[in-house]
mmCIF file of C-alpha atoms in Angstrom:
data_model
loop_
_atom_site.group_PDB
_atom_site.id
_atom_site.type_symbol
_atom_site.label_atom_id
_atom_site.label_comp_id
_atom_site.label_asym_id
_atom_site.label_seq_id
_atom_site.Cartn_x
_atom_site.Cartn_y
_atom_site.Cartn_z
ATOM 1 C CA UNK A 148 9.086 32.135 -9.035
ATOM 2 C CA UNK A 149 12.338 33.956 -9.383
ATOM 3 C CA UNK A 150 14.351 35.122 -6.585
ATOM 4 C CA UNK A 151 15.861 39.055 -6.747
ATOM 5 C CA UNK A 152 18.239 40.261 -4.379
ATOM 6 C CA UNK A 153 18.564 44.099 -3.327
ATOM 7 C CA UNK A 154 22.391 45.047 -3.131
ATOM 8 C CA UNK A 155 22.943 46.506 0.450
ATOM 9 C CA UNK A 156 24.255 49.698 -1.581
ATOM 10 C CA UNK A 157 21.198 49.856 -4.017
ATOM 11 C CA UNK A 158 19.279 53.246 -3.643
ATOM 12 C CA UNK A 159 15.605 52.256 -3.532
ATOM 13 C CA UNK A 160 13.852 53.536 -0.559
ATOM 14 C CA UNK A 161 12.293 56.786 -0.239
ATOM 15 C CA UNK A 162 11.835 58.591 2.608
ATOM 16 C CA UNK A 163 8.850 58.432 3.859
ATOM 17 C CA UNK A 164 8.855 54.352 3.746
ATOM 18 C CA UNK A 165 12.642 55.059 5.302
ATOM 19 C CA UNK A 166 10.731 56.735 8.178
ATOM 20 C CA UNK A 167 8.689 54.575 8.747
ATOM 21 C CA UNK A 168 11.392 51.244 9.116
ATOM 22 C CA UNK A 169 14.041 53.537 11.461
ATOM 23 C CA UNK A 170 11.059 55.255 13.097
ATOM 24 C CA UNK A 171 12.203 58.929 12.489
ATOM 25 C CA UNK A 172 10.335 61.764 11.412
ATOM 26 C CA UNK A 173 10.825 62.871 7.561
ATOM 27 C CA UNK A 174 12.069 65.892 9.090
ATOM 28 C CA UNK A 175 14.836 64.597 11.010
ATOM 29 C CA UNK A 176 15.863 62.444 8.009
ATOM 30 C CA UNK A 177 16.076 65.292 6.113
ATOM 31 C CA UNK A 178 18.256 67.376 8.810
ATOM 32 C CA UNK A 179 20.497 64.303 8.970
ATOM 33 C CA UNK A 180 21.154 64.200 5.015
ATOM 34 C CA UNK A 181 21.341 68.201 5.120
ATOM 35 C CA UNK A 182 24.380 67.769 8.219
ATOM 36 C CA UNK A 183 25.659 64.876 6.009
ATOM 37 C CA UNK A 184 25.392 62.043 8.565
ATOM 38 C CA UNK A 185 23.634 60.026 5.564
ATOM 39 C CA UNK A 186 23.667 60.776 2.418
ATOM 40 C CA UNK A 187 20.680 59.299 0.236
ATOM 41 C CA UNK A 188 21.070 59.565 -3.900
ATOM 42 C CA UNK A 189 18.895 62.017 -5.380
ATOM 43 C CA UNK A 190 16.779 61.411 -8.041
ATOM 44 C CA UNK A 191 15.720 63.990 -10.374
ATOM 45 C CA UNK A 192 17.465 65.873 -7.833
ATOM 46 C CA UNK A 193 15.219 65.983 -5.559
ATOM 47 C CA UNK A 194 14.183 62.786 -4.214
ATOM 48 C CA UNK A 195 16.116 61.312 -1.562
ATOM 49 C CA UNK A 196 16.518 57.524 -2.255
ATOM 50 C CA UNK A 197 17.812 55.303 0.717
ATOM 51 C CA UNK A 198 19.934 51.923 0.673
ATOM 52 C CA UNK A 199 19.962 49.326 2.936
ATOM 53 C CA UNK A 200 23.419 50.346 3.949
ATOM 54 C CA UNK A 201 21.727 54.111 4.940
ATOM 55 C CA UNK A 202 19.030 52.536 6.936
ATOM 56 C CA UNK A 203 21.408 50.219 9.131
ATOM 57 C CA UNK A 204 23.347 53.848 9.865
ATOM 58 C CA UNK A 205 20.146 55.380 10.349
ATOM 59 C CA UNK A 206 19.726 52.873 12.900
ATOM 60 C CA UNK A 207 22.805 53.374 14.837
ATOM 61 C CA UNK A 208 22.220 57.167 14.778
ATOM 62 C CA UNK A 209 18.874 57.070 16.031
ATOM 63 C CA UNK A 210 20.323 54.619 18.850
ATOM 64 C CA UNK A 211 22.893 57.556 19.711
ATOM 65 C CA UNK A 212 20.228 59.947 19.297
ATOM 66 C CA UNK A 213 17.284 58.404 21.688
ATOM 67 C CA UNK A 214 18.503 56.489 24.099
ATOM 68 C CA UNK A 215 21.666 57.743 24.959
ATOM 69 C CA UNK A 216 20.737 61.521 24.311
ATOM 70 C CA UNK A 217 23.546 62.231 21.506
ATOM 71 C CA UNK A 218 22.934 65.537 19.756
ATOM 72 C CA UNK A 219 23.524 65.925 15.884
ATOM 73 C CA UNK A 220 27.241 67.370 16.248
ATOM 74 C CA UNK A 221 27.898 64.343 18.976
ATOM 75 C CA UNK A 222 26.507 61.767 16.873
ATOM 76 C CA UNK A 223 28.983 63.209 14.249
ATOM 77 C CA UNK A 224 32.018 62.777 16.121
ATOM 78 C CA UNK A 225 31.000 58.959 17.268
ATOM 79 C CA UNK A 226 30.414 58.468 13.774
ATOM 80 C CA UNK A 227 34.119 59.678 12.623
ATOM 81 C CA UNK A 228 35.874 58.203 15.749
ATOM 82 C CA UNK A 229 34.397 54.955 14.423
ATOM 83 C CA UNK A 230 35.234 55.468 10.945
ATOM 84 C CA UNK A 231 38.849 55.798 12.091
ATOM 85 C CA UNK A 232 38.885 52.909 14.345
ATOM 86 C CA UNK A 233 38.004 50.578 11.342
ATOM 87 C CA UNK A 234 40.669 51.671 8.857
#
C-alpha cells in the first residue's frame, strides 16, 4: 500500500467534519472566519475548506475561548500579541 501525506497547509476539511475534531459549533466556525481569526479557502466560493494548520489555531482559540473565558475581540488581540512575539 502506498503512503500519502496531507501538507499541514493543504485545504481539505470542511466544516462540519472541522466541527466535529475542535468541538465547535458550525456557527461559531463560521463567526470566527467572518471576524478573520481563521481563514479557510473557499471553494466554489462558498465552501469553507480547513487545513491542518486552521484546526491547530482553532484549537488554541477555542482554549482562549472556553476555559479561560476570552471573547472574540480578546482572543484577537492574544492572537496578534503572539504573532508579534514570534517575528
Amino acid at each position: 500500500m502506498r503512503e500519502f501525506a496531507i501538507e499541514p497547509d493543504e485545504p481539505v476539511y470542511v466544516i462540519g467534519v472541522v466541527s466535529r475534531l475542535v468541538r465547535l459549533p458550525m456557527w461559531t466556525l463560521r463567526i470566527l472566519d467572518r471576524e478573520g481569526l481563521v481563514r479557510p479557502r473557499r471553494r466554489s466560493g462558498h465552501a469553507r475548506l480547513y487545513c491542518l494548520q486552521d484546526i491547530r489555531r482553532l484549537w488554541h482559540i477555542r482554549r482562549l475561548m472556553i476555559e479561560e473565558g476570552v471573547n472574540v475581540q480578546g482572543v484577537r488581540v492574544i492572537l496578534r500579541m503572539e504573532t508579534r512575539r514570534f517575528v
